[in-house]
Tab-separated table of C-alpha atoms in Angstrom:
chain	number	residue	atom	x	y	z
F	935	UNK	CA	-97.351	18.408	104.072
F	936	UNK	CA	-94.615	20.140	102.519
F	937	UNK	CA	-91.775	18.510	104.320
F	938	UNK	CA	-89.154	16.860	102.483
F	939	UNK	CA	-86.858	13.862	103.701
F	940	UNK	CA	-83.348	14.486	103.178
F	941	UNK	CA	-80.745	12.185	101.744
F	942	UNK	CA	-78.017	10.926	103.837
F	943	UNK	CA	-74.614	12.763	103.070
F	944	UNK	CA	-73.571	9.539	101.924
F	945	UNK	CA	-76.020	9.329	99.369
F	946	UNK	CA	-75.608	12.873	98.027
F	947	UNK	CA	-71.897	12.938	98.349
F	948	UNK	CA	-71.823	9.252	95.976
F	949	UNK	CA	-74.400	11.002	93.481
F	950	UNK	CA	-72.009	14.199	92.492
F	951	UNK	CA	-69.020	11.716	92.587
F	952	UNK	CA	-71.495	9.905	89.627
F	953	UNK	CA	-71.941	13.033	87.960
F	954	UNK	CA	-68.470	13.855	87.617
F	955	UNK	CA	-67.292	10.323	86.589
F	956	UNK	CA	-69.863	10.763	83.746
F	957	UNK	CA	-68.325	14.559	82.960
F	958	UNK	CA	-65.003	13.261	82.472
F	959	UNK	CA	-66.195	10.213	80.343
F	960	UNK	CA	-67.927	12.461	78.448
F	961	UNK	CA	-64.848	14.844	77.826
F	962	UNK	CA	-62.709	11.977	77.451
F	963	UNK	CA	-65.221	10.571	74.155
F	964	UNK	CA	-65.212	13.431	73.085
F	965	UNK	CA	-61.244	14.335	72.854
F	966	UNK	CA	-60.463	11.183	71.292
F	967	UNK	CA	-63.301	11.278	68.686
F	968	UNK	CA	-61.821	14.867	67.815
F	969	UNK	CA	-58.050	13.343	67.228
F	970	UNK	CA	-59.562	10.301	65.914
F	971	UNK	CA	-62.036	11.983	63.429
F	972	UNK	CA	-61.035	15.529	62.970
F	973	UNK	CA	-56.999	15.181	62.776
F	974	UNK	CA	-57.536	11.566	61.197
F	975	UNK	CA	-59.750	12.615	58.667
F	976	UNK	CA	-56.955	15.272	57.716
F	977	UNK	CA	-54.150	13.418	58.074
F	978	UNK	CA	-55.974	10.144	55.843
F	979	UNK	CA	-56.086	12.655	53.057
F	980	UNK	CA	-52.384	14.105	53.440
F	981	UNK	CA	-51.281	10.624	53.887
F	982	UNK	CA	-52.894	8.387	51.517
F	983	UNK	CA	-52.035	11.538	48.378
F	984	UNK	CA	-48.271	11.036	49.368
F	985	UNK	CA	-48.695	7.088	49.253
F	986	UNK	CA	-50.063	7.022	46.014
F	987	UNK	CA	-47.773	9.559	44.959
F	988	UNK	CA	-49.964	12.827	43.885
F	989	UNK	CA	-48.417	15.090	46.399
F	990	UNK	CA	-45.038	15.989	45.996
F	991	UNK	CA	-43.068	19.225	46.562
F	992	UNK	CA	-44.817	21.114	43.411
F	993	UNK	CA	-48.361	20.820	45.102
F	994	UNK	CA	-47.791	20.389	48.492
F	995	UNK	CA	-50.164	23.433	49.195
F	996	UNK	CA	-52.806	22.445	47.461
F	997	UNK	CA	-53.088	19.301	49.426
F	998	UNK	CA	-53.107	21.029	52.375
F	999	UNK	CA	-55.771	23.036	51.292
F	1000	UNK	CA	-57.612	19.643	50.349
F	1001	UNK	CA	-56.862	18.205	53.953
F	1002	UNK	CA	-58.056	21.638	55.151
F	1003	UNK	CA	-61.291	21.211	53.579
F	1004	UNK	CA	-61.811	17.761	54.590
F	1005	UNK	CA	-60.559	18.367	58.226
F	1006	UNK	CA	-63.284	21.079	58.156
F	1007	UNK	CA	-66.370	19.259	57.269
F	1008	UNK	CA	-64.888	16.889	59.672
F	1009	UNK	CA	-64.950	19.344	62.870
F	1010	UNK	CA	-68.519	20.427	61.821
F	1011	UNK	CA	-69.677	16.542	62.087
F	1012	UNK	CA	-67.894	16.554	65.288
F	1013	UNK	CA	-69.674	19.629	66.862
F	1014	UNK	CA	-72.573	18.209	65.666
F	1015	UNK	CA	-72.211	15.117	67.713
F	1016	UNK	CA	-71.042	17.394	70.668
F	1017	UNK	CA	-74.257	19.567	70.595
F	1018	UNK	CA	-76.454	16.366	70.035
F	1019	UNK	CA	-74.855	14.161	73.276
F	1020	UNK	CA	-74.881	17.905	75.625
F	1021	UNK	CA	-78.454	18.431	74.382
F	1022	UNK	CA	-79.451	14.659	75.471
F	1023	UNK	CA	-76.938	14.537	78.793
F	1024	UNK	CA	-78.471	17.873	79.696
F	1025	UNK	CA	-81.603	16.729	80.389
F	1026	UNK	CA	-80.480	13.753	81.595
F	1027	UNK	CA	-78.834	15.104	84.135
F	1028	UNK	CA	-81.474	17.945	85.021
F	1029	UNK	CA	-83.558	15.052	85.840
F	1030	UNK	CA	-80.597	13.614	88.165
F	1031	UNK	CA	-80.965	17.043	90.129
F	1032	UNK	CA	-83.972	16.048	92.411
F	1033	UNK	CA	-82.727	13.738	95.296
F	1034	UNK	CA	-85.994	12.397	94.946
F	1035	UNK	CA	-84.899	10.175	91.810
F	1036	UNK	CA	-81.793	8.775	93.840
């Protein structure tokens, strides 16, 4: 009554190779939303002030106070997003832990 079937080695062995496909895709969304968000948020403000021409050697710190700040709330949406997806794949993949789903 309490027997369990097990999974072919195939089976299991093509299930953790899943798992760690979606690990890496997960790191890899994850990096490029952090240059593309984090640093680009930044660098859009340190950019676009010299463009229009408000920062200029006199001020320069200021700005990058201003890109700091903006960079910042940036990171916090960012770890945000990180906590939200790990909190979702987390049980996502808990559930992927009994062979009996495969």
């Amino acid at each position: 009554q309490f027997e369990r079937e097990c999974l072919p080695m195939h089976e299991l062995q093509q299930h953790n190779r899943q798992r760690a496909v979606d690990r890496c895709a997960c790191f890899q969304s994850h990096a490029s939303n952090a240059v593309l968000q984090v640093l680009g948020g930044a660098g859009a403000i340190w950019g676009f002030s010299e463009v229009i021409m408000l920062r200029h050697a006199n001020n320069a710190m200021e700005w990058r106070v201003a890109s700091m700040v903006v960079g910042s709330v940036f990171l916090i949406r960012w770890m945000f997003q990180i906590v939200a997806d790990c909190s979702y794949l987390v049980a996502w993949w808990s559930t992927d832990d009994d062979p009996s789903s495969i």
